[in-house]
Short mmCIF file of the C-alpha atoms (twelve columns), coordinates in Angstrom:
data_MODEL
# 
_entry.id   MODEL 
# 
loop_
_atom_site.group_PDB 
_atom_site.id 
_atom_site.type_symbol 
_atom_site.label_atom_id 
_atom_site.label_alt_id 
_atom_site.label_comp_id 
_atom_site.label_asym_id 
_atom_site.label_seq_id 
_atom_site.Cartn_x 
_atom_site.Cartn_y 
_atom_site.Cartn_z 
_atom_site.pdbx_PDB_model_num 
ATOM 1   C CA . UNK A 1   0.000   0.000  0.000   1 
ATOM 2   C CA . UNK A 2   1.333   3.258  -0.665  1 
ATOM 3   C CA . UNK A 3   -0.175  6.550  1.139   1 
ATOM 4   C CA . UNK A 4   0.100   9.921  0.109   1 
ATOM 5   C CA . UNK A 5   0.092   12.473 3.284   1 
ATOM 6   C CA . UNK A 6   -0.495  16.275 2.259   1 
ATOM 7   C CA . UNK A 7   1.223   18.483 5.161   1 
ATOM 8   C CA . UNK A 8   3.726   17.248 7.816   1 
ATOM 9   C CA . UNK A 9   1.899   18.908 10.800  1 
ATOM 10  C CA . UNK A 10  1.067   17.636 14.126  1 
ATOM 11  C CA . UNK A 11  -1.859  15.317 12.278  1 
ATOM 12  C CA . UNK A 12  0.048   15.011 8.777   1 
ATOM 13  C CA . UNK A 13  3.131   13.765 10.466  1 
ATOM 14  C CA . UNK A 14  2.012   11.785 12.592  1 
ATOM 15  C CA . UNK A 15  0.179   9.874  10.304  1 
ATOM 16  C CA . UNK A 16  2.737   9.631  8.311   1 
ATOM 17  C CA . UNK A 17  4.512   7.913  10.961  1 
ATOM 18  C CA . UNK A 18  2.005   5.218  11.766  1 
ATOM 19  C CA . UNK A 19  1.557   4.568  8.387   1 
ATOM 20  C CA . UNK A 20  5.704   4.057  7.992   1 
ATOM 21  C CA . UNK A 21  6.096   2.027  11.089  1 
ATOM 22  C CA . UNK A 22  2.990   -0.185 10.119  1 
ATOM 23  C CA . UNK A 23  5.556   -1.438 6.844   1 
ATOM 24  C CA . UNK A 24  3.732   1.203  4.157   1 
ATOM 25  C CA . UNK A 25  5.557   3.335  1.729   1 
ATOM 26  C CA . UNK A 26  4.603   7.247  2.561   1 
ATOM 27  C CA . UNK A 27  4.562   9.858  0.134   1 
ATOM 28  C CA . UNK A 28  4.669   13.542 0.949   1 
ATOM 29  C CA . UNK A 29  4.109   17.402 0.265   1 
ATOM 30  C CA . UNK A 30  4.610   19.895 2.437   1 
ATOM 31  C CA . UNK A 31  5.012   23.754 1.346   1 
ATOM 32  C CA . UNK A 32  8.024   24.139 3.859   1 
ATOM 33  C CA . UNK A 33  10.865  21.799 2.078   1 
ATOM 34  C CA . UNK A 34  12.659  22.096 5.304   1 
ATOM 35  C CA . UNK A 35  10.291  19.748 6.752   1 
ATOM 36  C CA . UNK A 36  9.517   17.282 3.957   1 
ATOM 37  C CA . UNK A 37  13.042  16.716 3.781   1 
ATOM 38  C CA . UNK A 38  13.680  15.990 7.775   1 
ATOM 39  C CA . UNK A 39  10.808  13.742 6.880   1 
ATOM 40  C CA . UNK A 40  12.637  11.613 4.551   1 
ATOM 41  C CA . UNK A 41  16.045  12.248 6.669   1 
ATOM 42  C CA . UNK A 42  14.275  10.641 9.574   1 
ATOM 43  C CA . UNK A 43  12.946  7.602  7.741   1 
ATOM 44  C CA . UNK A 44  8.993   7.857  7.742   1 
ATOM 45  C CA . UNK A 45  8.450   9.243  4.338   1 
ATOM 46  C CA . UNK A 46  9.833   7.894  1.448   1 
ATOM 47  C CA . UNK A 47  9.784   10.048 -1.053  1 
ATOM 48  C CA . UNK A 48  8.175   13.842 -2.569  1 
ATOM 49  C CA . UNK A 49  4.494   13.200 -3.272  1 
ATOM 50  C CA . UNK A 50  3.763   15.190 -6.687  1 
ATOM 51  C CA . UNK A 51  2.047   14.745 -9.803  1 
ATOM 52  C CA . UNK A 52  3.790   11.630 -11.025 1 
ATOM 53  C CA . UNK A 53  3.646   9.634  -7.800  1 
ATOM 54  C CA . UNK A 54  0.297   10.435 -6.753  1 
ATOM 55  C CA . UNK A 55  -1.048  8.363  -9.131  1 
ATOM 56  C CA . UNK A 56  0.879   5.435  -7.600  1 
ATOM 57  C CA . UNK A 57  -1.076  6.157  -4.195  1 
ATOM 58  C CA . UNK A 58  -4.042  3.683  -2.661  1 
ATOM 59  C CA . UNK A 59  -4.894  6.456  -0.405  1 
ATOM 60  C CA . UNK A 60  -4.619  10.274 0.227   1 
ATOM 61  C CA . UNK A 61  -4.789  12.008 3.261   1 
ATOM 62  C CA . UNK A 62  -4.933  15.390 3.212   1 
ATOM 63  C CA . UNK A 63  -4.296  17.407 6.654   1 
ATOM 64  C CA . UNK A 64  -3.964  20.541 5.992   1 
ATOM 65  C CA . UNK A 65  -6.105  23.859 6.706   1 
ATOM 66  C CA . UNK A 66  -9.568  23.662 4.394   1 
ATOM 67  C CA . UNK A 67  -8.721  26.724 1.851   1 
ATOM 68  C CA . UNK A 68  -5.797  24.773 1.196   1 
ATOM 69  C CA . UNK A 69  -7.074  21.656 1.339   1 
ATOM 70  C CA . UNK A 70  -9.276  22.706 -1.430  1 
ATOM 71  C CA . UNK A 71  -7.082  24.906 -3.741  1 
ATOM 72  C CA . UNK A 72  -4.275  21.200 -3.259  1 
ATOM 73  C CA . UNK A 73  -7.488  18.945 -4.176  1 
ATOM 74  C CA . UNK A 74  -8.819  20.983 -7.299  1 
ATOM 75  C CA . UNK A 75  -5.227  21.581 -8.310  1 
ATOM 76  C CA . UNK A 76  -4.377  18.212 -8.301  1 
ATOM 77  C CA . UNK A 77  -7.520  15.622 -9.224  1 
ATOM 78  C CA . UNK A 78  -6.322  15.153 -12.234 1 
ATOM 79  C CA . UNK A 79  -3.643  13.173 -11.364 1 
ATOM 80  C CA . UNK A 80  -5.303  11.040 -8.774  1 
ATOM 81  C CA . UNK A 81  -6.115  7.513  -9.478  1 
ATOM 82  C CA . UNK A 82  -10.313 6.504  -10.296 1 
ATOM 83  C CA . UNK A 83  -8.857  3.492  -7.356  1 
ATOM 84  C CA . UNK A 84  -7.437  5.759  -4.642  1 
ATOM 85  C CA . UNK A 85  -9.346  6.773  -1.667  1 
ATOM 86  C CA . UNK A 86  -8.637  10.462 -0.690  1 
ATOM 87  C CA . UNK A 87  -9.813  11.602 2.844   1 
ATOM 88  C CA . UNK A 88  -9.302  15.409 4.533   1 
ATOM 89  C CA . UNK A 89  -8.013  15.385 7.779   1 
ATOM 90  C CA . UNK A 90  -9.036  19.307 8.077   1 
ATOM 91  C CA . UNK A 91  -11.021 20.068 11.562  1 
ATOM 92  C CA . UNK A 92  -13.916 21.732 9.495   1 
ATOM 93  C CA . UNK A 93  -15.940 20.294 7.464   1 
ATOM 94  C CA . UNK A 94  -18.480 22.672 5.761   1 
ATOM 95  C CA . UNK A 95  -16.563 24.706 3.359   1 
ATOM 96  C CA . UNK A 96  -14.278 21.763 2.298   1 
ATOM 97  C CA . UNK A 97  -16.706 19.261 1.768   1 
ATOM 98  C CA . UNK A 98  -18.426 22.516 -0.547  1 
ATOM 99  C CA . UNK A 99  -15.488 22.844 -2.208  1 
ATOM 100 C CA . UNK A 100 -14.274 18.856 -2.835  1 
ATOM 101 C CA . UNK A 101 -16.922 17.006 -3.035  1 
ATOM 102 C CA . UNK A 102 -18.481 18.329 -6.393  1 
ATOM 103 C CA . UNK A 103 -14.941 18.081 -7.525  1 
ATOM 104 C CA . UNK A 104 -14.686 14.671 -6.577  1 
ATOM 105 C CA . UNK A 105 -17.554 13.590 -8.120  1 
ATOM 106 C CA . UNK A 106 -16.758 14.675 -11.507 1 
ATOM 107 C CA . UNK A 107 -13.698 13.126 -11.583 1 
ATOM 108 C CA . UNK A 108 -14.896 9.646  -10.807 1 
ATOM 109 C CA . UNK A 109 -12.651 10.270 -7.841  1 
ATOM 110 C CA . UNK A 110 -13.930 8.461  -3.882  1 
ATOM 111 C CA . UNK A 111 -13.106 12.115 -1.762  1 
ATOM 112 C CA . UNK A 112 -14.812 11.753 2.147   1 
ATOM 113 C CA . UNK A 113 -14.256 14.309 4.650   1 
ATOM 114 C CA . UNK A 114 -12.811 13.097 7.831   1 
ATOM 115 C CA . UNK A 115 -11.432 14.086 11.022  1 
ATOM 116 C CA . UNK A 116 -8.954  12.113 12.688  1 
ATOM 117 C CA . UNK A 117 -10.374 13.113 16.114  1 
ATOM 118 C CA . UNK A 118 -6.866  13.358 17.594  1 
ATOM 119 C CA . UNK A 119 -4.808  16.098 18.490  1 
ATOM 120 C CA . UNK A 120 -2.332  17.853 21.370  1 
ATOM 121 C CA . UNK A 121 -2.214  20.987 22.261  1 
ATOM 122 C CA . UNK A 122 1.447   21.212 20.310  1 
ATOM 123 C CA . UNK A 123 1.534   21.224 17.062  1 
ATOM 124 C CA . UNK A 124 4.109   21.264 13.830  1 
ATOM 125 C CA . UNK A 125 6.211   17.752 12.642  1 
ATOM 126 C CA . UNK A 126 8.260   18.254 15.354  1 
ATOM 127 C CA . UNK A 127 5.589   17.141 17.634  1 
ATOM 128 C CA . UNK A 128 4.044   14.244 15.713  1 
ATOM 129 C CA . UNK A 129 4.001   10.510 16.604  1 
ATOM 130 C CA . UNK A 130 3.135   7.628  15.174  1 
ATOM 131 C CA . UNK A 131 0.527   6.956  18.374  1 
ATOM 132 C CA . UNK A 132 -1.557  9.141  17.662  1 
ATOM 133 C CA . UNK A 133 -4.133  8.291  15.373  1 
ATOM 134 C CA . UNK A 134 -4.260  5.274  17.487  1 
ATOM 135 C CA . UNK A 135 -4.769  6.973  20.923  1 
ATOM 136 C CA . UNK A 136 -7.553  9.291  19.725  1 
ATOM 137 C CA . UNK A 137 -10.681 9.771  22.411  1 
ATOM 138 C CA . UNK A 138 -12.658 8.963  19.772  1 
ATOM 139 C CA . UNK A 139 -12.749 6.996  16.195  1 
ATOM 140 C CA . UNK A 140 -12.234 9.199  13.467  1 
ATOM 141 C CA . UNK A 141 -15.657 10.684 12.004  1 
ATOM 142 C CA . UNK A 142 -16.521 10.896 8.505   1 
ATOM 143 C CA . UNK A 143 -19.106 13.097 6.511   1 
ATOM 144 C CA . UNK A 144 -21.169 11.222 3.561   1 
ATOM 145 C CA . UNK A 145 -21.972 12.865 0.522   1 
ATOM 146 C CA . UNK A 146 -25.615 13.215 0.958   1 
ATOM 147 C CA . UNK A 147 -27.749 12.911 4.091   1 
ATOM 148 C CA . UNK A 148 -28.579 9.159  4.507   1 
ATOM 149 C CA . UNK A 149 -25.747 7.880  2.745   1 
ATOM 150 C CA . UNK A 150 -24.386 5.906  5.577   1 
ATOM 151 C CA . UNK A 151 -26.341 3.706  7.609   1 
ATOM 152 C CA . UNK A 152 -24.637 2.122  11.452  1 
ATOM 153 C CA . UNK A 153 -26.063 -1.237 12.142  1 
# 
């Protein structure tokens, strides 16, 4: 499996983390280099996530704040696989699911917005770990595309 992780931020790195200690290859973007490159230094991404390798991706998590989360989405659907799963780890939801989701659907592409219901009151790469997805208070919500769309039995 490979995953794609859009900003290396408290959530961004540390899923890229989990995902790297759980055996999967991690691709990344980040606007600050700096950081995307102590990311591959340290060993839990694997290489520069970008038009070409995007494509290669199974999944796409995208944790970054929602205007930018939107402008990186539009900018880039083109390139994203018909088979990969992309998922925003913003903490609203409104105004990106407005601006991905009609986006999404006419690119064939499977967008949900998310929220990894984790956090700390530190932030940046520097403060990331791979336990935290995993230690969240809650399980990580999702928002259908329509009202009704998802059904809990």
């Amino acid at each position: 499996m490979t995953a794609g992780i859009v900003g290396l931020g408290l959530i961004g790195g540390s899923l890229a983390k989990a995902y790297h200690e759980a055996g999967e290859a991690v691709l990344a973007f980040d606007t600050d280099r700096s950081i995307l490159d102590f990311a591959m230094i340290s060993g839990a991404v694997d290489g520069v996530l970008d038009e070409e390798s995007i494509k290669r991706c199974d999944i796409v998590l995208i944790a970054v704040y929602p205007a930018a989360c939107i402008e990186y989405f539009t900018r880039m659907a083109d390139y994203i696989s018909k088979d990969t799963v992309v998922l925003d780890c913003c903490g609203t939801k409104r105004t990106v699911c407005e601006g991905c989701f009609p986006v999404a659907k006419a690119r064939g592409i499977a967008f949900a917005g998310g929220h990894p219901m984790a956090g700390s009151e530190r932030f940046g790469y520097q403060n990331s770990k791979a336990s935290l997805p995993t230690t969240a208070a809650s399980p990580p919500s999702l928002v259908p595309t329509t009202q009704g769309t998802v059904s809990f039995t």
